[in-house]
CSV table of C-alpha atoms and ligand atoms in Angstrom, one decimal:
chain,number,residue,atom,x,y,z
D,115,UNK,CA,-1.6,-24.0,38.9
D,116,UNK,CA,-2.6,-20.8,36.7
D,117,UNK,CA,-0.6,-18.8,38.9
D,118,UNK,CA,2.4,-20.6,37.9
D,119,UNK,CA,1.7,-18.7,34.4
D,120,UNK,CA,0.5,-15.3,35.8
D,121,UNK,CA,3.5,-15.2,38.5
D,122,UNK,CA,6.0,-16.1,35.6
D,123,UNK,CA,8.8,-18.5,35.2
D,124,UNK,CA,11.6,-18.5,37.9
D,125,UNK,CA,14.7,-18.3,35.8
D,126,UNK,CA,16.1,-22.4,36.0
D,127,UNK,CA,12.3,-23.1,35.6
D,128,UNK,CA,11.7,-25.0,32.3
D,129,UNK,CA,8.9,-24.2,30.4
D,130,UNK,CA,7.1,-27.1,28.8
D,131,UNK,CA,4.5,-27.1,26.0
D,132,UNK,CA,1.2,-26.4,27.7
D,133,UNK,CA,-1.3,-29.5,27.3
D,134,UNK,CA,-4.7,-28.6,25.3
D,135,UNK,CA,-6.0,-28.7,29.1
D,136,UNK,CA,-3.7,-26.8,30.9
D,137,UNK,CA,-5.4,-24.0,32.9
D,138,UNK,CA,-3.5,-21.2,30.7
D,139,UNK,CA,-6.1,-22.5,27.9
D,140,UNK,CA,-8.6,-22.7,30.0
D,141,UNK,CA,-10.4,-19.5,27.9
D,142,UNK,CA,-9.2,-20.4,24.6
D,143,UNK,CA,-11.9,-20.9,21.7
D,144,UNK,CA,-10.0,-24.3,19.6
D,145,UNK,CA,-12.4,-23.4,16.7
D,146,UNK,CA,-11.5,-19.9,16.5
D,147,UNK,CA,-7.2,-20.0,16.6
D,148,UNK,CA,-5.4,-18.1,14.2
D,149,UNK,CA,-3.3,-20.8,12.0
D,150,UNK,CA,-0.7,-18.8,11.3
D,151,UNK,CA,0.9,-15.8,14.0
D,152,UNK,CA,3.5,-13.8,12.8
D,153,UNK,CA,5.4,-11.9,15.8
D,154,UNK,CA,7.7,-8.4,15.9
D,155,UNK,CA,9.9,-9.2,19.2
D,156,UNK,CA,10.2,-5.3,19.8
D,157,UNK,CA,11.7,-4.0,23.1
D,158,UNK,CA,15.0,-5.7,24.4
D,159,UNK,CA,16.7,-3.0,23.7
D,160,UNK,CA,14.4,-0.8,25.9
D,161,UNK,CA,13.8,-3.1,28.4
D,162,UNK,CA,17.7,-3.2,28.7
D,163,UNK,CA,18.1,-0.3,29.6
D,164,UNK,CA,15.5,0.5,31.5
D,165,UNK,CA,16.6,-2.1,34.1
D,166,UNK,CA,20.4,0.1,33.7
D,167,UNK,CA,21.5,-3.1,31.6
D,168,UNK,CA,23.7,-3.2,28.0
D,169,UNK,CA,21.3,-3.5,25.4
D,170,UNK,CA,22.5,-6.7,24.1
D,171,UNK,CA,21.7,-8.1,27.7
D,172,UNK,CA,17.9,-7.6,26.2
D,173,UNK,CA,18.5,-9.7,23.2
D,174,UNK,CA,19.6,-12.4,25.6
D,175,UNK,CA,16.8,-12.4,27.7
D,176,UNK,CA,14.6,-12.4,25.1
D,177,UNK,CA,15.5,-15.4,23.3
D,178,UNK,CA,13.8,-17.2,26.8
D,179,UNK,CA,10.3,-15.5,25.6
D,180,UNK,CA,11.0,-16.9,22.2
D,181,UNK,CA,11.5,-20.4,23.3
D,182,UNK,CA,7.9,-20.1,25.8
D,183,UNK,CA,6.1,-18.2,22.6
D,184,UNK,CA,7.3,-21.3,20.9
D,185,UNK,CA,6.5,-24.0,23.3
D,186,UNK,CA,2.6,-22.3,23.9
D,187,UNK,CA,2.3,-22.0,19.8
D,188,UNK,CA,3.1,-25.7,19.7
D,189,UNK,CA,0.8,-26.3,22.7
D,190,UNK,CA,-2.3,-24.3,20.8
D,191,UNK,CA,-1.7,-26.3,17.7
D,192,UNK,CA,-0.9,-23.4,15.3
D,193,UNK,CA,0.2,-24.4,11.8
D,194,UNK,CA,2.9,-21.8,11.4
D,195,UNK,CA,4.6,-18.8,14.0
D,196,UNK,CA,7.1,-16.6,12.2
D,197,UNK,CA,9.4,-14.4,14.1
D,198,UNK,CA,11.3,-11.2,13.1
D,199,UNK,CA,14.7,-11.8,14.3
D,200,UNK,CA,17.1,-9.4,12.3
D,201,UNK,CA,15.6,-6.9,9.5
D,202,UNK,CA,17.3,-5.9,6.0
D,203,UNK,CA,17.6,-2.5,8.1
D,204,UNK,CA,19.2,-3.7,11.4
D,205,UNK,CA,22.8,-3.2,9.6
D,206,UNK,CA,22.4,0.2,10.5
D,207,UNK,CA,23.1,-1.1,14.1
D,208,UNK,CA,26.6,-0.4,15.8
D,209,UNK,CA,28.5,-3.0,14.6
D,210,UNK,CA,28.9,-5.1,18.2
D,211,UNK,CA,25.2,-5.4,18.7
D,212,UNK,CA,25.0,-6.6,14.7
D,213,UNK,CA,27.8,-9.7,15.4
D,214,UNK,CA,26.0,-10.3,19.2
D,215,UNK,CA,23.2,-10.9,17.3
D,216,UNK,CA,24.6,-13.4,14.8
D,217,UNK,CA,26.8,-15.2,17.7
D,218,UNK,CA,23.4,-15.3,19.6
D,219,UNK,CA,21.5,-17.2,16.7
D,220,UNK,CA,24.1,-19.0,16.2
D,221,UNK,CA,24.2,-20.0,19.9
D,222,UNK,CA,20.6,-20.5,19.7
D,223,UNK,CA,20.9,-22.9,17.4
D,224,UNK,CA,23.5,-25.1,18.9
D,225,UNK,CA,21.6,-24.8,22.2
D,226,UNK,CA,18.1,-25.4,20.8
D,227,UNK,CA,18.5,-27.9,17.6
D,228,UNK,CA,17.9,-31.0,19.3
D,229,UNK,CA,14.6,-30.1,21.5
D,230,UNK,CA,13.1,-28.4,18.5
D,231,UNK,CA,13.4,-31.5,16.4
D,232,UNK,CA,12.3,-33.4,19.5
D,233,UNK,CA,8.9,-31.0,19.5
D,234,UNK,CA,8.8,-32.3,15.7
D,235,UNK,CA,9.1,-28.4,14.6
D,236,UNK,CA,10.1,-27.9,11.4
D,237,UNK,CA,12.8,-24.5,11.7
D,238,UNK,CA,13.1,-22.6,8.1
D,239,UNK,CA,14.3,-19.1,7.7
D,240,UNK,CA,13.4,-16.1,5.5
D,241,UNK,CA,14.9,-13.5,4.1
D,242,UNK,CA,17.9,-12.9,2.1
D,243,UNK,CA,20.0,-15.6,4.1
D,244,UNK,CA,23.3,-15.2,1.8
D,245,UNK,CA,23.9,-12.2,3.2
D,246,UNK,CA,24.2,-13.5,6.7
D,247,UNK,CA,28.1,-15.1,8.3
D,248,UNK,CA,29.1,-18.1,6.4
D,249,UNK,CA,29.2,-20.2,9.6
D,250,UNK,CA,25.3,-19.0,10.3
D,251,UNK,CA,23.9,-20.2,6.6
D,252,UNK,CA,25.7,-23.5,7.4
D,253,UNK,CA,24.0,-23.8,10.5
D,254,UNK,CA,20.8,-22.8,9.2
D,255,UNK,CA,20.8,-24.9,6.6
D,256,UNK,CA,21.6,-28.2,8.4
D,257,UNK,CA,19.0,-27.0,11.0
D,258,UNK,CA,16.1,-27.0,7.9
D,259,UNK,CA,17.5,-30.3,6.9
D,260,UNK,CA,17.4,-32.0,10.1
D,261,UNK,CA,13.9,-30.6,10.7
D,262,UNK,CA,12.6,-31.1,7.1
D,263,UNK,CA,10.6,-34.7,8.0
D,264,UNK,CA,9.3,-33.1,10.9
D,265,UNK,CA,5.4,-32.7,10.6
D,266,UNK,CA,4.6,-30.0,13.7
D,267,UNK,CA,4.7,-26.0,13.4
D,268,UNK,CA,6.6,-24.4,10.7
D,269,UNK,CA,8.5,-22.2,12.4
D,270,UNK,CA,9.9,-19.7,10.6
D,271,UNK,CA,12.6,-17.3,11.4
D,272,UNK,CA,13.2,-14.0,9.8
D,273,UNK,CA,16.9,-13.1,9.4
D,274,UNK,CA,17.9,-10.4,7.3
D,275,UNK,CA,14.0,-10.2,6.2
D,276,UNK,CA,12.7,-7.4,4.6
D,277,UNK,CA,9.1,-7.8,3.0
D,278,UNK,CA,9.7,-5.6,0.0
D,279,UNK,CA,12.9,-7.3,-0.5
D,280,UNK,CA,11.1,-10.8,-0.2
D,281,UNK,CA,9.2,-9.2,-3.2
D,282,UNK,CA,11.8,-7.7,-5.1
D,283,UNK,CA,13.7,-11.5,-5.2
D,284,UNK,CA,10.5,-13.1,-5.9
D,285,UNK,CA,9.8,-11.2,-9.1
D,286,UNK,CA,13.2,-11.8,-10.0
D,287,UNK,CA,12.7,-15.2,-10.2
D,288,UNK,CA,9.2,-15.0,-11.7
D,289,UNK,CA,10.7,-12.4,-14.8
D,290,UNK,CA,13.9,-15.0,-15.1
D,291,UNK,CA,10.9,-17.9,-15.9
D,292,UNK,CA,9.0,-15.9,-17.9
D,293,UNK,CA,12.1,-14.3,-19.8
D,294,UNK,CA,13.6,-18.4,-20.3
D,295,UNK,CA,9.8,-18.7,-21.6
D,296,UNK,CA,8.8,-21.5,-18.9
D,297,UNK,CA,5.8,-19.2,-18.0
D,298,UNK,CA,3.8,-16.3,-19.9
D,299,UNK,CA,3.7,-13.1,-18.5
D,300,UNK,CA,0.0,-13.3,-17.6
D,301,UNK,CA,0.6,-16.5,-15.5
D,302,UNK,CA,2.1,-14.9,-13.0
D,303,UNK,CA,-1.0,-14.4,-10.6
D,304,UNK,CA,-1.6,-14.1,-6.9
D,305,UNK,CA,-1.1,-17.8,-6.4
D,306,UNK,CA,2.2,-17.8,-8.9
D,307,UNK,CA,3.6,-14.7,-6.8
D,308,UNK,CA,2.9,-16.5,-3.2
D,309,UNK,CA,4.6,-19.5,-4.4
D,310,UNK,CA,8.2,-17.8,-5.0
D,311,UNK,CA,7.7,-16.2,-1.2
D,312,UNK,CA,10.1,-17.3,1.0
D,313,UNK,CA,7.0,-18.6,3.1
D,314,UNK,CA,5.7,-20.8,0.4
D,315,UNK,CA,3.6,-23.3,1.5
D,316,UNK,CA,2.3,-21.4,5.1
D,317,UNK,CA,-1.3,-20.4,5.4
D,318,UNK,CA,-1.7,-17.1,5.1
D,319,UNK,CA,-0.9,-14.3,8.2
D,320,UNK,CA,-3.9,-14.2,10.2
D,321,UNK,CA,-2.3,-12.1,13.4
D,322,UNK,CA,0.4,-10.2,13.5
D,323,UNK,CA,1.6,-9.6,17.2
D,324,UNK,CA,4.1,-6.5,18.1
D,325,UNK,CA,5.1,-5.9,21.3
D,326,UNK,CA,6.6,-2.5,23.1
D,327,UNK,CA,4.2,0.0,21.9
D,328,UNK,CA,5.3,1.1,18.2
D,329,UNK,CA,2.3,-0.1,15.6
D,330,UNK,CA,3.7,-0.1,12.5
D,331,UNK,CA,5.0,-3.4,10.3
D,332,UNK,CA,8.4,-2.2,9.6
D,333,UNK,CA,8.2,-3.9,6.5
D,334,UNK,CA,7.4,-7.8,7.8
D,335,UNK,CA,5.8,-10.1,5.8
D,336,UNK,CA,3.5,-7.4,3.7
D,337,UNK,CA,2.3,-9.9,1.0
D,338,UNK,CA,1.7,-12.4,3.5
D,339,UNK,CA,-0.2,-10.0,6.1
D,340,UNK,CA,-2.7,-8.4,3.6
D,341,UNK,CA,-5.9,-9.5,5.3
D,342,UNK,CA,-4.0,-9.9,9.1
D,343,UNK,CA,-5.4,-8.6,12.3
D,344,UNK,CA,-3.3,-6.9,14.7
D,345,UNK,CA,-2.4,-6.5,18.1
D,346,UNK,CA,-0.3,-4.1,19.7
D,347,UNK,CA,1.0,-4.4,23.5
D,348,UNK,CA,3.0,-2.2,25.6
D,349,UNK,CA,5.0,-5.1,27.2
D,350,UNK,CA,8.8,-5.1,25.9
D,351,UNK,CA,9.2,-8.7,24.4
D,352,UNK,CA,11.6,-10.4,27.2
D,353,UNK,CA,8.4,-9.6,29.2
D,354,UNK,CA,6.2,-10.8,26.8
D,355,UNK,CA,5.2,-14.0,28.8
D,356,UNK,CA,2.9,-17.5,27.2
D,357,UNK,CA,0.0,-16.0,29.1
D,358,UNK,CA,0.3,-12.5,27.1
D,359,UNK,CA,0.2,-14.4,23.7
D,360,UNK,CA,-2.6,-16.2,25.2
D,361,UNK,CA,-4.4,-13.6,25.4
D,362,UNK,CA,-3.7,-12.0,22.2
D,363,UNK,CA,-5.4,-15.1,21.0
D,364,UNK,CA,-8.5,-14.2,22.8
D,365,UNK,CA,-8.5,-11.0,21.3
D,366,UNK,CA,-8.3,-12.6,18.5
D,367,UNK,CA,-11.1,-15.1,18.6
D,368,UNK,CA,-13.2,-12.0,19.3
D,369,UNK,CA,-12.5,-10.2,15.8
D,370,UNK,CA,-14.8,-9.9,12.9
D,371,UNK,CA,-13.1,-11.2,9.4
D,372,UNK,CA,-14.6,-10.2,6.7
D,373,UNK,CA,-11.6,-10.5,4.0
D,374,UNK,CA,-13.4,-7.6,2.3
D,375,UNK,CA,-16.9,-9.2,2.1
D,376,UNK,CA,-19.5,-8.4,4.5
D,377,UNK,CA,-20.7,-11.5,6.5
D,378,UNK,CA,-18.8,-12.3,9.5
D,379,UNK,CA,-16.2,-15.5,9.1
L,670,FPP,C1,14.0,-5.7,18.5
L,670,FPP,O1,14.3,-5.0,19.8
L,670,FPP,C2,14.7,-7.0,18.5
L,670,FPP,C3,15.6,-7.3,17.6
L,670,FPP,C4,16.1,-6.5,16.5
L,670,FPP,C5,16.3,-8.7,17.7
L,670,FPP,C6,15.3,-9.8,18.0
L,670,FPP,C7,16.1,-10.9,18.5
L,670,FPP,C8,15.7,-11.7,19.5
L,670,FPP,C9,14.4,-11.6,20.2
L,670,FPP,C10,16.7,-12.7,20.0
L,670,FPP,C11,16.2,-14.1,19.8
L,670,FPP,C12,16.0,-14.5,18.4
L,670,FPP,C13,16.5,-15.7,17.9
L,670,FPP,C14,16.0,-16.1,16.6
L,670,FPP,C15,17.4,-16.5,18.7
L,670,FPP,P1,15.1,-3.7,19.7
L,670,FPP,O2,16.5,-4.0,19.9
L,670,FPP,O3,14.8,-2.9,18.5
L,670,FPP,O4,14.5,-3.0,21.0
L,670,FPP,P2,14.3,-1.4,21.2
L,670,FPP,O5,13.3,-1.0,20.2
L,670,FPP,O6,13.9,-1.3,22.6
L,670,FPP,O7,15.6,-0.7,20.9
């Protein structure tokens, strides 16, 4: 059975959420999950091309990983996974991967809606979504709304994300209140600040996953990850298989948290 996991999925092979049994849990410690996993799919474009493929053909392949990360996320009971799908910097792309990208969301979305909703996720998506195809926001937003009664993960997709641009809007907002004079200027606190975030209402990041070598956090989630652990793999993300985020869990379960204090969590 566990080396249905280790030997990977054949490519018609559906994935289903793992049961809290299922022997690719067998090593997991329940009282010791992170509840909320943020994740920097990095590497389709190198795995791509280092199988002599476009690198588009990456992006593709790694929307499959996506929908396994999801399924196992759902199947460990985590409160909330966030991915990084498209940064405030990826304009600076060649303009045919930038719209494959948006025509592959969009397909994703069309392809994906109903069994998301039927695994009670609740979809939302960050970042500065006005900015993205008309067609895409529509689709986005009728995706949060069919998903909004859903009580399961919140999954949250970053499109057009950037974290000091998160910031930037959410200050905006704060200096508009206090400027109408709803709030003071000293109300606005740590809790008033993480309430404007796009991520309102998630649990704070408690591991940060990047795959394909680079360790860096190219500017994901940096309110939200102040006090995050972090694991780096070498494994290009359309590789990056459940048992891989599996074990990042373990890893993670084996961390000391000390949230600046000294005891051990
Ligand atoms: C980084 O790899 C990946 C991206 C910029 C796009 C991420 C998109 C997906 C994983 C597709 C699925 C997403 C959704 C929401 C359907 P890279 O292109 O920077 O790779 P490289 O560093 O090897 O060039």
């Amino acid at each position: 059975m566990l080396k249905k996991f280790i030997g990977g999925l054949g490519s018609s092979e559906k994935f289903e959420i793992p049961a809290h049994d299922s022997p690719l849990f067998q090593n997991i410690q329940w009282d010791r999950l992170p509840r909320h996993v943020a994740v920097i799919m990095d590497g389709n474009g190198r795995w791509a091309t280092g199988k002599g493929l476009i690198r588009t053909a990456g992006h593709r392949a790694g929307v499959k990983t996506l929908k396994n990360i999801l399924k196992t996320a759902i199947g460990l009971g985590l409160d909330a996974l966030t991915v990084y799908a498209f940064s405030t910097e990826n304009w600076k792309r060649p303009r045919p991967e930038v719209d494959f990208l948006m025509n592959l969301f969009s397909e994703y979305l069309i392809k994906e809606l109903r069994e998301m909703d039927e695994d009670n996720v609740r979809i939302h998506f960050i970042g500065r979504i006005e900015g993205l195809p008309p067609g895409l926001q529509k689709q986005m937003r009728e995706a949060e709304e069919l998903m909004k009664d859903n009580t399961g993960i919140h999954f949250n997709v970053a499109a057009n994300y950037g974290g000091q641009d998160e910031l930037v809007r959410a200050v905006q907002r704060l200096a508009a209140k206090a400027a109408a004079g709803e709030i003071q200027p000293e109300d606005i606190d740590e809790a008033a600040i993480d309430q404007e975030l796009d991520t309102a209402g998630n649990p704070p990041v408690d591991l940060v996953i990047r795959t394909s070598g680079d360790e860096r956090l190219s500017n994901f989630l940096l309110w939200q990850s102040a006090y995050a652990e972090f694991y780096f793999t070498d494994v290009n993300w359309p590789d990056f298989r459940p048992e891989d985020f599996v074990a990042a869990m373990e890893d993670f379960a084996g961390r000391s948290r000390r949230f600046g204090g000294l005891k051990n969590q």
